[in-house]
XYZ file of C-alpha atoms in Angstrom:
415
model
C 8.878 47.581 73.958
C 11.268 45.950 71.491
C 9.639 47.935 68.696
C 10.155 51.173 70.609
C 13.814 50.378 71.247
C 14.321 49.354 67.621
C 12.589 52.499 66.447
C 14.821 54.577 68.711
C 17.946 52.904 67.396
C 16.861 53.396 63.825
C 16.109 57.046 64.526
C 19.496 57.453 66.200
C 21.356 55.875 63.301
C 19.326 57.945 60.877
C 20.273 61.139 62.715
C 23.926 60.133 62.716
C 23.794 59.319 59.025
C 22.026 62.622 58.329
C 24.666 64.580 60.275
C 27.458 62.736 58.466
C 25.808 63.476 55.138
C 25.462 67.129 56.071
C 29.078 67.512 57.224
C 31.148 69.950 55.218
C 34.462 68.525 54.051
C 37.436 70.797 53.569
C 40.929 69.853 52.473
C 44.154 70.887 54.203
C 47.548 70.606 52.520
C 51.059 70.692 53.938
C 54.448 69.238 53.041
C 55.762 66.000 54.545
C 57.707 66.437 57.778
C 56.955 63.640 60.222
C 56.495 65.601 63.443
C 54.449 68.297 61.678
C 52.164 65.711 60.059
C 51.556 63.981 63.401
C 50.869 67.293 65.124
C 48.386 68.333 62.447
C 46.616 64.975 62.658
C 46.146 65.614 66.383
C 44.845 69.141 65.764
C 42.403 67.867 63.144
C 41.152 65.201 65.554
C 40.535 67.842 68.228
C 38.871 70.190 65.765
C 36.515 67.562 64.381
C 35.417 66.554 67.877
C 34.499 70.169 68.613
C 32.991 70.670 65.148
C 31.240 67.415 64.150
C 29.681 69.172 61.173
C 33.109 69.710 59.576
C 35.500 67.070 58.247
C 39.107 67.913 57.369
C 40.967 65.865 54.768
C 44.715 66.060 55.439
C 46.868 65.770 52.292
C 50.662 65.926 52.244
C 53.354 66.066 49.564
C 57.157 65.888 49.582
C 58.701 69.301 50.225
C 60.410 69.498 46.828
C 57.097 68.864 45.032
C 54.837 70.907 47.262
C 54.782 74.268 45.482
C 54.401 72.582 42.095
C 51.432 70.596 43.396
C 49.746 73.689 44.801
C 50.185 75.608 41.535
C 48.967 72.646 39.470
C 45.916 72.256 41.703
C 45.054 75.935 41.246
C 45.288 75.606 37.470
C 43.041 72.540 37.592
C 40.513 74.244 39.877
C 41.147 71.809 42.731
C 42.952 73.996 45.254
C 42.889 73.034 48.941
C 40.627 75.062 51.184
C 43.376 75.680 53.743
C 47.051 75.302 52.971
C 50.448 75.672 54.494
C 53.021 77.934 52.885
C 56.443 79.300 53.745
C 56.244 83.034 54.360
C 58.825 83.517 51.598
C 56.416 82.079 49.019
C 53.685 84.626 49.655
C 54.285 86.903 46.662
C 54.214 83.930 44.310
C 51.015 82.557 45.856
C 49.249 85.928 45.821
C 50.307 86.690 42.248
C 49.088 83.242 41.207
C 45.646 83.801 42.735
C 46.167 80.830 45.055
C 45.157 82.575 48.289
C 42.399 84.906 49.359
C 42.795 87.645 51.994
C 41.901 86.558 55.503
C 38.343 87.687 56.304
C 38.539 90.434 58.900
C 35.358 89.288 60.662
C 37.295 86.277 61.970
C 40.832 87.661 61.787
C 40.754 91.371 62.731
C 44.037 93.114 62.025
C 44.307 94.746 65.422
C 44.131 91.342 67.146
C 46.746 89.865 64.830
C 49.092 92.758 65.476
C 48.606 92.752 69.252
C 48.727 88.985 69.822
C 51.290 87.665 67.332
C 55.028 88.295 67.075
C 55.794 91.196 64.691
C 57.296 88.881 62.067
C 53.733 87.798 61.270
C 53.483 91.043 59.290
C 55.448 89.272 56.536
C 52.083 87.726 55.594
C 50.574 91.142 54.896
C 50.419 92.719 51.465
C 48.808 96.105 51.128
C 45.836 96.210 53.473
C 45.369 92.441 53.657
C 46.771 89.541 55.638
C 46.955 86.289 53.672
C 47.935 83.850 56.396
C 48.791 83.249 60.029
C 51.487 81.086 61.591
C 50.907 78.462 64.234
C 54.563 78.638 65.179
C 57.687 80.670 64.520
C 61.247 79.481 64.198
C 64.637 80.883 65.027
C 68.103 79.369 64.798
C 70.456 78.073 67.454
C 73.593 75.968 67.736
C 73.014 72.284 68.543
C 76.014 70.465 69.991
C 76.879 66.860 70.818
C 77.897 66.658 74.482
C 79.511 63.247 74.044
C 81.837 64.475 71.286
C 82.633 67.577 73.311
C 83.695 65.466 76.282
C 85.788 63.160 74.087
C 87.618 66.212 72.726
C 88.297 67.566 76.213
C 85.688 70.330 75.958
C 83.260 71.255 78.709
C 79.740 70.312 77.547
C 78.346 72.802 80.061
C 80.230 75.618 78.360
C 79.368 75.604 74.626
C 80.858 78.209 72.245
C 79.769 81.771 72.943
C 81.750 83.490 70.176
C 82.668 82.719 66.577
C 86.295 82.187 67.595
C 85.217 79.669 70.221
C 83.014 77.974 67.632
C 85.971 77.474 65.278
C 88.201 76.268 68.117
C 85.587 73.712 69.229
C 85.102 72.546 65.649
C 88.847 72.021 65.224
C 89.062 69.978 68.425
C 86.096 67.749 67.620
C 86.648 67.138 63.890
C 88.227 63.779 63.005
C 89.705 62.316 59.821
C 90.942 58.846 58.950
C 94.424 57.887 57.755
C 93.472 58.838 54.190
C 92.279 62.276 55.208
C 88.583 61.481 54.865
C 86.284 63.293 57.268
C 84.785 60.872 59.775
C 83.470 63.340 62.371
C 82.514 66.870 61.364
C 83.381 69.586 63.830
C 80.435 71.507 62.400
C 78.069 70.675 59.571
C 78.149 72.700 56.356
C 74.705 72.655 54.786
C 73.874 75.696 52.668
C 70.759 73.923 51.398
C 69.591 73.675 55.005
C 69.828 76.605 57.406
C 73.355 77.803 56.652
C 72.252 80.216 53.940
C 70.205 82.006 56.607
C 73.139 81.883 59.048
C 75.401 83.471 56.429
C 72.865 86.022 55.143
C 71.156 87.324 58.267
C 73.751 86.525 60.931
C 77.352 86.422 59.734
C 77.042 89.374 57.326
C 75.583 91.535 60.107
C 78.247 90.372 62.554
C 80.901 91.538 60.103
C 79.272 94.977 59.965
C 77.060 94.775 56.890
C 73.474 94.147 55.875
C 72.308 91.597 53.316
C 69.764 93.888 51.612
C 68.451 97.428 51.556
C 65.236 98.978 50.185
C 62.912 96.594 52.016
C 64.997 93.609 50.894
C 64.667 94.568 47.236
C 68.292 95.578 46.676
C 71.164 93.174 47.277
C 73.767 94.768 49.553
C 76.036 91.865 50.510
C 78.536 92.433 47.683
C 80.607 94.307 50.233
C 83.567 93.912 52.522
C 81.269 92.523 55.221
C 79.742 90.024 52.809
C 83.184 88.943 51.650
C 84.425 88.424 55.219
C 81.291 86.468 56.111
C 81.623 84.209 53.082
C 85.332 83.663 53.756
C 84.598 82.732 57.362
C 82.065 80.167 56.182
C 84.061 78.603 53.339
C 87.244 78.590 55.444
C 85.554 76.016 57.674
C 86.329 73.540 54.915
C 89.100 75.029 52.815
C 91.395 76.095 55.666
C 90.095 74.727 58.966
C 88.940 71.447 57.381
C 86.310 70.907 60.066
C 83.345 70.209 57.798
C 82.250 69.427 54.272
C 79.080 70.046 52.255
C 77.111 66.830 51.653
C 78.868 65.006 54.498
C 76.324 62.225 55.144
C 74.140 64.083 52.622
C 72.498 66.502 55.104
C 73.749 68.323 58.163
C 70.856 67.192 60.333
C 71.446 63.558 59.321
C 75.110 63.773 60.308
C 74.205 65.278 63.675
C 71.499 62.693 64.379
C 73.956 59.912 63.574
C 76.474 61.284 66.088
C 78.877 62.119 63.267
C 78.900 65.904 63.773
C 79.785 67.839 66.902
C 77.761 70.940 66.006
C 75.079 72.053 63.596
C 73.169 75.298 63.048
C 69.487 74.478 62.799
C 66.008 75.613 63.747
C 63.369 74.858 66.339
C 61.559 72.614 63.838
C 64.399 70.079 64.265
C 63.652 69.503 67.951
C 61.025 66.846 67.304
C 63.455 64.768 65.245
C 66.444 65.271 67.542
C 64.438 64.148 70.559
C 64.491 60.643 69.092
C 68.296 60.467 69.455
C 69.222 57.713 71.938
C 72.991 57.351 71.583
C 74.144 60.665 73.000
C 73.008 63.753 74.883
C 72.802 67.016 72.975
C 72.407 70.625 74.001
C 71.310 73.929 72.502
C 72.907 77.339 72.823
C 72.402 80.742 71.207
C 74.191 81.370 67.930
C 77.699 82.581 68.834
C 78.326 86.335 68.960
C 81.214 88.027 67.201
C 84.280 89.302 69.084
C 82.432 92.506 69.984
C 79.420 90.656 71.369
C 77.162 91.367 68.379
C 74.458 88.757 67.930
C 71.980 88.209 65.152
C 69.499 85.528 64.183
C 67.023 84.579 61.493
C 63.327 84.111 62.260
C 60.916 82.417 59.915
C 57.724 80.431 59.808
C 55.270 78.444 57.779
C 51.865 80.056 57.753
C 48.420 78.730 56.940
C 46.151 80.514 54.482
C 42.742 80.051 52.890
C 42.550 78.964 49.275
C 41.102 81.445 46.783
C 38.458 78.936 45.662
C 36.955 78.408 49.126
C 33.422 79.818 49.030
C 30.163 79.554 50.927
C 30.029 76.845 53.585
C 33.548 75.685 52.729
C 34.854 79.179 53.379
C 33.049 79.310 56.730
C 34.505 75.906 57.654
C 37.973 76.988 56.495
C 37.775 80.105 58.675
C 36.884 78.014 61.715
C 39.713 75.565 61.040
C 42.334 78.256 60.464
C 41.167 80.043 63.597
C 41.687 76.841 65.595
C 45.108 75.895 64.234
C 46.358 79.406 65.057
C 44.838 79.358 68.566
C 46.776 79.195 71.858
C 45.666 75.569 72.364
C 46.997 74.545 68.963
C 50.281 76.357 69.590
C 50.842 74.502 72.855
C 50.294 71.193 71.068
C 52.604 72.222 68.235
C 55.334 73.206 70.680
C 55.142 69.817 72.389
C 54.936 67.735 69.220
C 57.170 69.675 66.822
C 59.266 71.940 69.024
C 58.499 75.140 67.113
C 57.801 78.230 69.193
C 54.253 79.564 69.530
C 53.539 82.497 67.211
C 51.537 84.302 69.906
C 53.667 86.275 72.354
C 51.698 85.291 75.444
C 51.906 81.576 74.662
C 55.615 81.649 73.820
C 57.065 83.983 76.417
C 56.136 82.124 79.568
C 58.588 81.881 82.449
C 58.833 78.124 81.908
C 59.684 78.473 78.209
C 62.197 81.281 78.724
C 64.088 79.318 81.383
C 63.963 76.040 79.478
C 67.471 74.894 78.387
C 66.139 73.909 74.967
C 63.480 76.519 74.181
C 65.249 79.391 75.953
C 68.073 79.930 73.397
C 65.586 80.019 70.534
C 63.306 82.479 72.320
C 66.255 84.733 73.105
C 67.179 84.585 69.431
C 63.784 85.985 68.479
C 64.656 89.206 70.302
C 67.387 90.066 67.791
C 66.246 88.107 64.741
C 65.715 89.349 61.186
C 63.291 87.952 58.634
C 64.343 87.998 54.992
C 61.551 89.155 52.685
C 62.102 86.715 49.835
C 60.495 87.119 46.436
C 61.459 83.553 45.462
C 62.914 81.697 48.431
C 64.024 78.616 46.485
C 65.786 80.583 43.749
C 67.446 82.953 46.217
C 68.610 80.020 48.323
C 70.075 78.406 45.214
C 72.213 81.479 44.513
C 73.791 81.085 47.962
C 74.389 77.374 47.395
C 75.983 78.043 44.013
C 78.122 80.801 45.510
C 79.624 78.484 48.120
C 80.089 75.625 45.644
C 82.069 77.873 43.320
C 84.472 78.731 46.139
C 84.828 75.215 47.559
C 84.552 73.035 44.463
C 85.757 75.315 41.676
C 88.295 77.273 43.743
C 86.827 80.573 42.577
C 88.031 83.537 44.651
C 85.591 84.521 47.379
C 85.172 88.076 46.110
C 84.375 86.956 42.550
C 81.852 84.331 43.630
C 80.182 86.822 45.962
C 79.811 89.377 43.149
C 78.381 86.733 40.826
C 75.842 85.685 43.470
C 74.788 89.278 44.153
C 74.218 89.920 40.446
C 72.205 86.714 40.018
C 70.043 87.368 43.059
C 69.376 90.972 42.068
C 68.078 89.696 38.738
C 65.714 87.322 40.555
C 64.402 90.177 42.689
C 64.062 92.603 39.761
C 62.253 90.055 37.602
C 59.711 89.434 40.367
C 58.708 93.095 40.660
């Protein structure tokens, strides 16, 4: 009897060892963002339980190094099988042969276009899709209810217009006896989400558009662009309610309770939920005096590496299919706070009425998605533009024209 039991155990262990040896291992890459890393670890755990023949190695890199690492891996022939990328990097990744088109047997175009929000089309080039998002992001105004109350403002009635935004910022901003900013009325972080707020929101609210010709011709060197830039830079130069690099980053200042308001995205919800010292709220980005609203929608997508072949390709298809599934999107919403990329998962009655998710979902209805050719370089032109006005005292109109010329060169060189 003992021999039979022993034989059975040996056979069982042998089968387990055989299955482990036969498992296909694929590698998934993304950049380091704590809540996103934790969410992906959970998704990988779920996926591996359902697919014991596939193992997923999760590799992360700092955001600033991520694109360089991906490009270097491609050159060395060691590309990940599935990778995360910002939608604005797509042209660079396709031109570099980093991605392969999504196989239509697993990802039929008609299903993508019927199930996902329309902004997912930013991952399409020609007749091919190169990636799918798990979640989409829009912007909203976060505000510190404690600082509002201390300034005599009603925390149940956050700013609805740009004028109200400025007034609230002026009431909540504080400086010490030497004039140093101690509490920002609103954060100023062009390296964060403010370049999107200026480009796709403020310019449109002042009657212009940031680009024409499918985002290939810069159009913000205009009266609307000038007014939008003046509104933004005036927050420091005239209103003195905020400063770039105050506590290094806008989100850091807000988390520390040192900023009354900040413009940020859904991806910040996971981090802000850890705040213990004060209650915060979310409201739609303020409209202009005529009630015109705008927003910016974006996302990180997941694509399949160009080198994935054979059984690795089949495993990569299964994994990508799972991390863009309704189940994965629900987990991502809970863990990260980003909105599901599928309409049916996002636009539930519960989500639309939620005081946190609701403003972001409403923002998607009137959002625009910039079609970047080089997101980092184009963002830098906006940062430089603002720095010239604030730090070098360059006239707004001159700095705007210089930025438009520089960005047009970036776009032209990429075509």
